[in-house]
Amino acid sequence: MNPNKATPITKEKIVSASWDLLRSDGIENFTMRKLAKQLDIKAASLYWHFPSKQNIFQYLANEIAKKVLLSVRNEEDWKAALYQFGMHFREQLEKYPCSAQLMMQTLPSEPEYLALINAMLIIVDPLPLSDRDKFSAIACMLNYVLSFELDRHQQKKVNLAMQQDGMEHVQKQSANAMDHLPDHVADPLRRMHRNQIFSELGSISMFQTGLTILISGIEQLSLARREDDVGHMA
Amino acid sequence: MNPNKATPITKEKIVSASWDLLRSDGIENFTMRKLAKQLDIKAASLYWHFPSKQNIFQYLANEIAKKVLLSVRNEEDWKAALYQFGMHFREQLEKYPCSAQLMMQTLPSEPEYLALINAMLIIVDPLPLSDRDKFSAIACMLNYVLSFELDRHQQKKVNLAMQQDGMEHVQKQSANAMDHLPDHVADPLRRMHRNQIFSELGSISMFQTGLTILISGIEQLSLARREDDVGHMA
DNA sequence: ACCTGAACACCGTTCAAGT
DNA sequence: ACCTGAACACCGTTCAAGT
């Protein structure tokens, strides 16, 4: 029907269609056949441009990493730098559909992803910490940012389902489960549910709180390790 | 062939076979047909006991949560309590195959999962923090523990692949990517790679470092918020 | 109550064959 | 160089029919 001779499919076109498909159908419903249909080609043709579906996902994850790296700015002290990095990172993740899933199911073997980790390590490199501690610290950060976006994404889906159903079963399910918690025990969770804390779940201010916890935790760790050193010298 | 009349399949048997299948094949290769074969029944029969594959996963995730709750002990101060909680949580996650994947792709709607979150909230409830801050803090913790186990799991797979291949392409892939990092910039990542930091990736001591960061970060946050209060009063 | 055969509507991937 | 038809070897799930 459409031999596409005039305008052959390119890697870029496939990538762009992939973003569209992720946005409309989610990563769990992303199929090669749907992707091909969107491009007016057959699924088999995709394999001339990419070796596998997994490889497309890796490419997309790497594109996100590349974008995050662009927005990295130099900062005076490491705390501000780490904070800005986290904020920019989250901002970029929010722009791309299924960004957190893409980066989590891709191990960091792509160059830009590694460069991203390297950029974070550079920030904490001047701290009086062992390499193992530095690595632990930035792994914490990375996982935090990704998990946060993942949770936000899931929360959005739950909210959507609640709207569509007139919050029939989704809301009820968690509300019921909440009611069946033991009564004889303090239950901050139920209190928070009453106070609608859950609706704020993916908010920026919550993100900032976690970021603050991590950064001042890292600061405390380097203070503690420094004391260890002093102890050793004495 | 085997009508199983003497010993009908029970929910427990399906669950037990599911753990076996997860351990041997991983969550990505877990199929209803394989699960049925292991129980000497047909895939369709599983749907009399469980409404869906997803529901089996939810059940398994809930089983993990139940087990973690059992190992929660009372502690004098909140820092020790949170630390012990994290350590026990990670310990249980290590025992079950694909535990982190199961808990991450299940939103916390099951009763035991909610009880788990509640148990964590109880620990931080006495702190001088807003409910929003408390929730942020334990979301941090939860995500940290799950992400850590997830990373450990992936790292184990990478190591296995390296052994089987005689580290042909996996090692090379990341080593090459490492070599192509820009040279004109500080590269702590390459230094750490040389110093074999990566092989320690899922170790308990690394886990403890992250846990320490989080807990002292939460402590600092409550100190800061307390100062805010004092400021308001003045 | 519990299980199966057979089907439905899909998957990712391969590959000889086309242009 | 780029694409397709047709197939392979699978999926999760349903449901009438069996015992």
PDB file of C-alpha atoms (C1' of nucleotides) in Angstrom, chain A residues 30-33 44 47 53, chain C residues 10-15 19:
ATOM      1  CA  PHE A  30       3.705  -0.893  24.140  1.00  0.00           C
ATOM      2  CA  THR A  31       3.913  -3.434  21.324  1.00  0.00           C
ATOM      3  CA  MET A  32       5.974  -3.598  18.185  1.00  0.00           C
ATOM      4  CA  ARG A  33       2.838  -4.080  16.085  1.00  0.00           C
ATOM      5  CA  ALA A  44       8.973  -6.809  10.944  1.00  0.00           C
ATOM      6  CA  TYR A  47      13.871  -4.897  13.126  1.00  0.00           C
ATOM      7  CA  LYS A  53      12.109  -3.907  21.594  1.00  0.00           C
TER       8      LYS A  53
ATOM      9  C1'  DC C  10      -2.891 -11.271  21.011  1.00  0.00           C
ATOM     10  C1'  DC C  11       2.687 -11.159  21.641  1.00  0.00           C
ATOM     11  C1'  DG C  12       8.299 -10.662  19.993  1.00  0.00           C
ATOM     12  C1'  DT C  13      11.141 -12.208  16.562  1.00  0.00           C
ATOM     13  C1'  DT C  14      12.960 -14.441  12.203  1.00  0.00           C
ATOM     14  C1'  DC C  15      13.702 -14.907   7.462  1.00  0.00           C
ATOM     15  C1'  DT C  19      11.480  -3.834  -4.699  1.00  0.00           C
TER      16       DT C  19
END
